[in-house]
Amino acid sequence: MITKYIKTALLALLSIAWVSCDKEELTDKVETIKMYVSAETGTYKPWGSDIPVECMLVKEESESDYSHLAFGSIKGFDYVHGHEYELEVRKTTFINPPSDGPNIAYTLLKIIRDVPAVTPEPEDLPEEAKFKLKMVQLMPFMNLDTPLAAPFDFMVFRILNYKDEFSFPDTPEFLQYYDLIEMSSPNLPDTYCVYEDKGTSDGFTSQWGSYFYEKMDFPISLKGYKDGKLIYEYSVHQVMRERDFLGIDWKNGGVTLANPKTVCVYNILDTRYEFLLTDTQMSNDTPYVRIAVASPDEITDADYLKLQEEGLKWLMKKHLGEKTSLTASDFKTLPEGADIVETYENVTTRVAILHQHADDLHEECYYAIAEPK
């Protein structure tokens, strides 16, 4: 009888051990590592794309070679071009990674070392190999007559030769020295491909445009690569002036009384969010602007709702700081049937992020209403 009880107890212990092993095997692996980030950057081609984009070069403490890692892949870490880093990072290896995401996630715990690296001089190139970047047209959001750009204004850029000449439809001579030319900024996470050697003229864009979400001046560079190596760079200082709010000037800007349009505002150097911005309209004798987040391709309704809320909060905090305690009674242009999520304000403007519940006339969504004080 005692032997029987012993056998039963042993079997129970073994079962617990097996269950524990199974649980351990099914648990994501979390570890703290040291990671080194190079002062140099590389390029890689995202899955499903033939266009190379700039990225970080990183390696873990146990590795001898650097590998490619997209900007923004280390949560809480903002990479600055030309800086070399030693980081303490939490590395999570997922047992069941999402079908559309990586199997490893990194979170910054501490910056151990941040050393600005000495930027090497580019190779000596003949004058005809050099190019320039120029902003050639500014289209303010409110059709204001101003030479200074503001957030949500549309800017058109051109790539010129060293003589400030624009080549279209002819192919400029300097392209023969490069296999990749990209537009980038150390302030922004993404790059825009101006030229890639594909053996045809389809790989070259001589003129392009973008909005920007920045309210402060920032640098923009055109970088020319050959065989993965940076051989020439041309930079400009983009002057930005915030108006009352984003590109809005409540006093001097126009108001659309009929048939208001909605503009899709995108930033080619920061593709996390795109915004839908209406013309300035009137309600209760007060001008207002509606701002929403555009829907990316192939996104679920639940993920789109989350993106709307995150994008609007990101934009408001970037431009107006911390949320405030305003209520619906402080606004004159809020529609009925929408709940206030958060409010923001500055000297001239108040903004409410609203949650519209689904009903017979509306789909569930988040959007923002901005009006003057």
C-alpha positions as a Python dict, from the first residue, in 0.01 Angstrom:
ca = {
    (1, 'M'): (0, 0, 0),
    (2, 'I'): (280, 245, 90),
    (3, 'T'): (454, 162, -238),
    (4, 'K'): (133, 245, -423),
    (5, 'Y'): (111, 587, -252),
    (6, 'I'): (478, 657, -334),
    (7, 'K'): (419, 573, -701),
    (8, 'T'): (113, 800, -709),
    (9, 'A'): (307, 1086, -551),
    (10, 'L'): (595, 1044, -796),
    (11, 'L'): (356, 1048, -1091),
    (12, 'A'): (197, 1366, -958),
    (13, 'L'): (537, 1533, -921),
    (14, 'L'): (636, 1429, -1272),
    (15, 'S'): (308, 1566, -1408),
    (16, 'I'): (373, 1900, -1239),
    (17, 'A'): (724, 1904, -1383),
    (18, 'W'): (595, 1829, -1734),
    (19, 'V'): (329, 2100, -1708),
    (20, 'S'): (593, 2344, -1582),
    (21, 'C'): (819, 2257, -1876),
    (22, 'D'): (530, 2303, -2119),
    (23, 'K'): (445, 2642, -1968),
    (24, 'E'): (809, 2745, -1984),
    (25, 'E'): (830, 2644, -2348),
    (26, 'L'): (515, 2843, -2429),
    (27, 'T'): (632, 3161, -2255),
    (28, 'D'): (800, 3445, -2444),
    (29, 'K'): (1170, 3469, -2370),
    (30, 'V'): (1260, 3799, -2202),
    (31, 'E'): (1621, 3896, -2137),
    (32, 'T'): (1829, 4207, -2072),
    (33, 'I'): (2112, 4256, -2321),
    (34, 'K'): (2367, 4510, -2430),
    (35, 'M'): (2326, 4639, -2782),
    (36, 'Y'): (2567, 4846, -2988),
    (37, 'V'): (2439, 5091, -3250),
    (38, 'S'): (2678, 5213, -3519),
    (39, 'A'): (2726, 5577, -3611),
    (40, 'E'): (2691, 5465, -3971),
    (41, 'T'): (2363, 5357, -4127),
    (42, 'G'): (2281, 5098, -4391),
    (43, 'T'): (1997, 5023, -4628),
    (44, 'Y'): (1760, 4730, -4661),
    (45, 'K'): (1458, 4639, -4870),
    (46, 'P'): (1139, 4588, -4665),
    (47, 'W'): (939, 4275, -4731),
    (48, 'G'): (730, 4316, -5046),
    (49, 'S'): (922, 4622, -5169),
    (50, 'D'): (1208, 4670, -5412),
    (51, 'I'): (1290, 5016, -5279),
    (52, 'P'): (1580, 5025, -5030),
    (53, 'V'): (1537, 5238, -4719),
    (54, 'E'): (1788, 5366, -4466),
    (55, 'C'): (1817, 5180, -4136),
    (56, 'M'): (2031, 5139, -3823),
    (57, 'L'): (2326, 4900, -3796),
    (58, 'V'): (2317, 4713, -3463),
    (59, 'K'): (2475, 4418, -3291),
    (60, 'E'): (2427, 4242, -2960),
    (61, 'E'): (2713, 4201, -2716),
    (62, 'S'): (2770, 3840, -2822),
    (63, 'E'): (2778, 3919, -3194),
    (64, 'S'): (3074, 4023, -3405),
    (65, 'D'): (2893, 4162, -3709),
    (66, 'Y'): (2638, 4441, -3739),
    (67, 'S'): (2293, 4365, -3880),
    (68, 'H'): (2017, 4584, -4017),
    (69, 'L'): (1737, 4712, -3792),
    (70, 'A'): (1466, 4957, -3896),
    (71, 'F'): (1446, 5298, -3731),
    (72, 'G'): (1194, 5291, -3445),
    (73, 'S'): (1244, 4919, -3376),
    (74, 'I'): (1379, 4987, -3026),
    (75, 'K'): (1088, 5124, -2825),
    (76, 'G'): (1182, 5443, -2640),
    (77, 'F'): (1501, 5498, -2839),
    (78, 'D'): (1543, 5785, -3087),
    (79, 'Y'): (1844, 5735, -3310),
    (80, 'V'): (2045, 6045, -3401),
    (81, 'H'): (2249, 6021, -3720),
    (82, 'G'): (2622, 6028, -3663),
    (83, 'H'): (2600, 5904, -3303),
    (84, 'E'): (2737, 5575, -3176),
    (85, 'Y'): (2551, 5409, -2888),
    (86, 'E'): (2586, 5140, -2625),
    (87, 'L'): (2241, 5050, -2493),
    (88, 'E'): (2087, 4833, -2226),
    (89, 'V'): (1784, 4677, -2390),
    (90, 'R'): (1506, 4439, -2295),
    (91, 'K'): (1482, 4177, -2570),
    (92, 'T'): (1157, 3981, -2599),
    (93, 'T'): (1149, 3678, -2827),
    (94, 'F'): (789, 3582, -2900),
    (95, 'I'): (682, 3219, -2903),
    (96, 'N'): (386, 3305, -3125),
    (97, 'P'): (479, 3626, -3310),
    (98, 'P'): (205, 3818, -3497),
    (99, 'S'): (170, 3723, -3862),
    (100, 'D'): (245, 4080, -3972),
    (101, 'G'): (514, 4160, -3716),
    (102, 'P'): (865, 4060, -3608),
    (103, 'N'): (938, 3773, -3372),
    (104, 'I'): (1164, 3992, -3155),
    (105, 'A'): (1082, 4322, -2980),
    (106, 'Y'): (1333, 4560, -2821),
    (107, 'T'): (1268, 4815, -2545),
    (108, 'L'): (1527, 5068, -2429),
    (109, 'L'): (1615, 5042, -2060),
    (110, 'K'): (1916, 5272, -2047),
    (111, 'I'): (2158, 5456, -2275),
    (112, 'I'): (2498, 5351, -2140),
    (113, 'R'): (2704, 5550, -2388),
    (114, 'D'): (2619, 5813, -2652),
    (115, 'V'): (2918, 5927, -2856),
    (116, 'P'): (2885, 6162, -3153),
    (117, 'A'): (3104, 6009, -3422),
    (118, 'V'): (3331, 6203, -3653),
    (119, 'T'): (3161, 6214, -3990),
    (120, 'P'): (3405, 6108, -4262),
    (121, 'E'): (3461, 6344, -4549),
    (122, 'P'): (3284, 6227, -4866),
    (123, 'E'): (3492, 6109, -5155),
    (124, 'D'): (3635, 6369, -5389),
    (125, 'L'): (3389, 6395, -5672),
    (126, 'P'): (3391, 6604, -5988),
    (127, 'E'): (3154, 6899, -5989),
    (128, 'E'): (2920, 6734, -6238),
    (129, 'A'): (2863, 6451, -5986),
    (130, 'K'): (2722, 6686, -5723),
    (131, 'F'): (2355, 6773, -5672),
    (132, 'K'): (2147, 7018, -5472),
    (133, 'L'): (1807, 7018, -5300),
    (134, 'K'): (1572, 7314, -5326),
    (135, 'M'): (1220, 7387, -5207),
    (136, 'V'): (1060, 7550, -5514),
    (137, 'Q'): (694, 7593, -5419),
    (138, 'L'): (499, 7652, -5098),
    (139, 'M'): (122, 7604, -5079),
    (140, 'P'): (-5, 7718, -4736),
    (141, 'F'): (-306, 7535, -4594),
    (142, 'M'): (-521, 7851, -4573),
    (143, 'N'): (-399, 8005, -4902),
    (144, 'L'): (-205, 8267, -4710),
    (145, 'D'): (44, 8489, -4891),
    (146, 'T'): (358, 8398, -4698),
    (147, 'P'): (711, 8279, -4781),
    (148, 'L'): (741, 8083, -4456),
    (149, 'A'): (620, 7726, -4423),
    (150, 'A'): (412, 7600, -4132),
    (151, 'P'): (301, 7251, -4030),
    (152, 'F'): (40, 7117, -4274),
    (153, 'D'): (160, 7343, -4558),
    (154, 'F'): (250, 7159, -4879),
    (155, 'M'): (607, 7197, -5007),
    (156, 'V'): (746, 7099, -5346),
    (157, 'F'): (1114, 7003, -5381),
    (158, 'R'): (1349, 6959, -5674),
    (159, 'I'): (1688, 6798, -5716),
    (160, 'L'): (1922, 7021, -5916),
    (161, 'N'): (2271, 6985, -6057),
    (162, 'Y'): (2567, 7179, -5922),
    (163, 'K'): (2474, 7475, -6150),
    (164, 'D'): (2124, 7494, -5996),
    (165, 'E'): (1979, 7357, -6320),
    (166, 'F'): (1668, 7140, -6326),
    (167, 'S'): (1661, 6846, -6566),
    (168, 'F'): (1323, 6726, -6687),
    (169, 'P'): (1244, 6514, -6879),
    (170, 'D'): (1614, 6465, -6947),
    (171, 'T'): (1818, 6250, -6710),
    (172, 'P'): (2072, 6458, -6516),
    (173, 'E'): (2439, 6373, -6561),
    (174, 'F'): (2509, 6324, -6191),
    (175, 'L'): (2294, 6009, -6168),
    (176, 'Q'): (2568, 5798, -6324),
    (177, 'Y'): (2775, 5834, -6005),
    (178, 'Y'): (2510, 5681, -5775),
    (179, 'D'): (2290, 5378, -5737),
    (180, 'L'): (2072, 5534, -5464),
    (181, 'I'): (1979, 5890, -5362),
    (182, 'E'): (1755, 5939, -5058),
    (183, 'M'): (1596, 6232, -4880),
    (184, 'S'): (1616, 6214, -4500),
    (185, 'S'): (1634, 6418, -4180),
    (186, 'P'): (1793, 6330, -3845),
    (187, 'N'): (1472, 6461, -3684),
    (188, 'L'): (1243, 6221, -3868),
    (189, 'P'): (1221, 5840, -3878),
    (190, 'D'): (1176, 5760, -4250),
    (191, 'T'): (1352, 5819, -4582),
    (192, 'Y'): (1226, 5899, -4930),
    (193, 'C'): (1387, 5744, -5236),
    (194, 'V'): (1461, 6004, -5503),
    (195, 'Y'): (1668, 5777, -5725),
    (196, 'E'): (1741, 5408, -5745),
    (197, 'D'): (1939, 5250, -6027),
    (198, 'K'): (1688, 5018, -6193),
    (199, 'G'): (1834, 5044, -6541),
    (200, 'T'): (1541, 5265, -6651),
    (201, 'S'): (1428, 5622, -6598),
    (202, 'D'): (1145, 5494, -6377),
    (203, 'G'): (1380, 5491, -6080),
    (204, 'F'): (1429, 5871, -6077),
    (205, 'T'): (1202, 6140, -5930),
    (206, 'S'): (1315, 6492, -6020),
    (207, 'Q'): (1037, 6675, -5833),
    (208, 'W'): (823, 6569, -5536),
    (209, 'G'): (619, 6716, -5255),
    (210, 'S'): (527, 6663, -4892),
    (211, 'Y'): (367, 6812, -4587),
    (212, 'F'): (559, 6817, -4258),
    (213, 'Y'): (438, 6801, -3899),
    (214, 'E'): (735, 6991, -3753),
    (215, 'K'): (681, 7328, -3586),
    (216, 'M'): (1052, 7405, -3545),
    (217, 'D'): (1325, 7445, -3806),
    (218, 'F'): (1488, 7116, -3907),
    (219, 'P'): (1756, 6992, -4148),
    (220, 'I'): (1682, 6795, -4464),
    (221, 'S'): (1950, 6605, -4654),
    (222, 'L'): (1988, 6438, -4990),
    (223, 'K'): (2234, 6150, -4960),
    (224, 'G'): (2395, 5977, -5255),
    (225, 'Y'): (2513, 5615, -5219),
    (226, 'K'): (2727, 5389, -5431),
    (227, 'D'): (2754, 5018, -5346),
    (228, 'G'): (2594, 5088, -5007),
    (229, 'K'): (2845, 5362, -4918),
    (230, 'L'): (2757, 5728, -4867),
    (231, 'I'): (2971, 5927, -5112),
    (232, 'Y'): (2795, 6266, -5128),
    (233, 'E'): (2548, 6463, -4916),
    (234, 'Y'): (2373, 6798, -4960),
    (235, 'S'): (2176, 6952, -4672),
    (236, 'V'): (1936, 7244, -4636),
    (237, 'H'): (1788, 7415, -4332),
    (238, 'Q'): (1410, 7406, -4359),
    (239, 'V'): (1255, 7707, -4186),
    (240, 'M'): (922, 7636, -4014),
    (241, 'R'): (689, 7882, -3845),
    (242, 'E'): (385, 7758, -3657),
    (243, 'R'): (86, 7984, -3696),
    (244, 'D'): (-202, 7992, -3447),
    (245, 'F'): (-218, 7612, -3466),
    (246, 'L'): (-53, 7389, -3726),
    (247, 'G'): (-103, 7575, -4058),
    (248, 'I'): (-403, 7771, -3927),
    (249, 'D'): (-421, 8149, -3901),
    (250, 'W'): (-761, 8226, -3750),
    (251, 'K'): (-739, 8600, -3819),
    (252, 'N'): (-599, 8612, -4173),
    (253, 'G'): (-696, 8273, -4311),
    (254, 'G'): (-995, 8218, -4536),
    (255, 'V'): (-1319, 8042, -4441),
    (256, 'T'): (-1504, 7808, -4677),
    (257, 'L'): (-1878, 7868, -4661),
    (258, 'A'): (-1982, 7601, -4913),
    (259, 'N'): (-1845, 7272, -5043),
    (260, 'P'): (-1553, 7237, -4800),
    (261, 'K'): (-1274, 7007, -4916),
    (262, 'T'): (-1075, 6754, -4717),
    (263, 'V'): (-702, 6731, -4776),
    (264, 'C'): (-492, 6423, -4700),
    (265, 'V'): (-186, 6551, -4517),
    (266, 'Y'): (114, 6315, -4537),
    (267, 'N'): (480, 6336, -4447),
    (268, 'I'): (716, 6133, -4666),
    (269, 'L'): (977, 6134, -4387),
    (270, 'D'): (734, 6030, -4111),
    (271, 'T'): (483, 5778, -4238),
    (272, 'R'): (337, 5670, -3903),
    (273, 'Y'): (25, 5880, -3950),
    (274, 'E'): (-159, 6059, -4230),
    (275, 'F'): (-422, 6319, -4142),
    (276, 'L'): (-744, 6433, -4305),
    (277, 'L'): (-782, 6808, -4270),
    (278, 'T'): (-1097, 6999, -4371),
    (279, 'D'): (-1114, 7354, -4498),
    (280, 'T'): (-1192, 7609, -4229),
    (281, 'Q'): (-1571, 7623, -4182),
    (282, 'M'): (-1816, 7820, -3967),
    (283, 'S'): (-2051, 7710, -3689),
    (284, 'N'): (-2222, 7939, -3439),
    (285, 'D'): (-2036, 8232, -3597),
    (286, 'T'): (-1706, 8063, -3508),
    (287, 'P'): (-1452, 7915, -3752),
    (288, 'Y'): (-1337, 7560, -3694),
    (289, 'V'): (-1129, 7284, -3853),
    (290, 'R'): (-1186, 6911, -3833),
    (291, 'I'): (-884, 6677, -3819),
    (292, 'A'): (-899, 6300, -3859),
    (293, 'V'): (-652, 6018, -3919),
    (294, 'A'): (-649, 5859, -4263),
    (295, 'S'): (-690, 5483, -4294),
    (296, 'P'): (-390, 5280, -4414),
    (297, 'D'): (-444, 4995, -4656),
    (298, 'E'): (-536, 4655, -4516),
    (299, 'I'): (-617, 4746, -4156),
    (300, 'T'): (-892, 4605, -3936),
    (301, 'D'): (-1165, 4829, -3797),
    (302, 'A'): (-1037, 4777, -3441),
    (303, 'D'): (-679, 4863, -3536),
    (304, 'Y'): (-796, 5167, -3732),
    (305, 'L'): (-987, 5300, -3430),
    (306, 'K'): (-676, 5257, -3217),
    (307, 'L'): (-465, 5432, -3482),
    (308, 'Q'): (-709, 5725, -3496),
    (309, 'E'): (-693, 5783, -3120),
    (310, 'E'): (-315, 5737, -3100),
    (311, 'G'): (-246, 5961, -3400),
    (312, 'L'): (-460, 6249, -3277),
    (313, 'K'): (-315, 6237, -2926),
    (314, 'W'): (37, 6229, -3074),
    (315, 'L'): (-33, 6533, -3292),
    (316, 'M'): (-192, 6738, -3013),
    (317, 'K'): (81, 6662, -2760),
    (318, 'K'): (345, 6746, -3019),
    (319, 'H'): (194, 7088, -3092),
    (320, 'L'): (-1, 7182, -2779),
    (321, 'G'): (168, 6996, -2495),
    (322, 'E'): (-19, 6825, -2215),
    (323, 'K'): (-395, 6780, -2215),
    (324, 'T'): (-617, 7028, -2032),
    (325, 'S'): (-943, 7016, -1835),
    (326, 'L'): (-1168, 7200, -2080),
    (327, 'T'): (-1528, 7083, -2107),
    (328, 'A'): (-1789, 7091, -2382),
    (329, 'S'): (-1922, 7422, -2248),
    (330, 'D'): (-1588, 7585, -2335),
    (331, 'F'): (-1638, 7511, -2706),
    (332, 'K'): (-1874, 7669, -2961),
    (333, 'T'): (-1844, 7430, -3256),
    (334, 'L'): (-1864, 7078, -3115),
    (335, 'P'): (-2122, 6854, -3284),
    (336, 'E'): (-2388, 6669, -3090),
    (337, 'G'): (-2355, 6300, -3014),
    (338, 'A'): (-1976, 6285, -2970),
    (339, 'D'): (-1793, 6243, -2640),
    (340, 'I'): (-1484, 6443, -2546),
    (341, 'V'): (-1179, 6221, -2499),
    (342, 'E'): (-913, 6485, -2432),
    (343, 'T'): (-878, 6862, -2471),
    (344, 'Y'): (-578, 7082, -2548),
    (345, 'E'): (-517, 7454, -2585),
    (346, 'N'): (-266, 7730, -2646),
    (347, 'V'): (-296, 8109, -2643),
    (348, 'T'): (-512, 8126, -2957),
    (349, 'T'): (-670, 7783, -3000),
    (350, 'R'): (-861, 7512, -2818),
    (351, 'V'): (-892, 7156, -2946),
    (352, 'A'): (-1109, 6862, -2847),
    (353, 'I'): (-1046, 6502, -2946),
    (354, 'L'): (-1389, 6344, -2987),
    (355, 'H'): (-1520, 5987, -2992),
    (356, 'Q'): (-1817, 5938, -3222),
    (357, 'H'): (-2019, 5627, -3139),
    (358, 'A'): (-2173, 5426, -3420),
    (359, 'D'): (-2537, 5500, -3502),
    (360, 'D'): (-2765, 5511, -3805),
    (361, 'L'): (-2583, 5815, -3944),
    (362, 'H'): (-2225, 5764, -3829),
    (363, 'E'): (-1953, 5504, -3811),
    (364, 'E'): (-1754, 5482, -3489),
    (365, 'C'): (-1448, 5704, -3514),
    (366, 'Y'): (-1218, 5952, -3342),
    (367, 'Y'): (-1153, 6302, -3474),
    (368, 'A'): (-1054, 6644, -3346),
    (369, 'I'): (-1221, 6985, -3366),
    (370, 'A'): (-1003, 7297, -3342),
    (371, 'E'): (-1146, 7646, -3296),
    (372, 'P'): (-1015, 7990, -3196),
    (373, 'K'): (-1053, 8125, -2847),
}
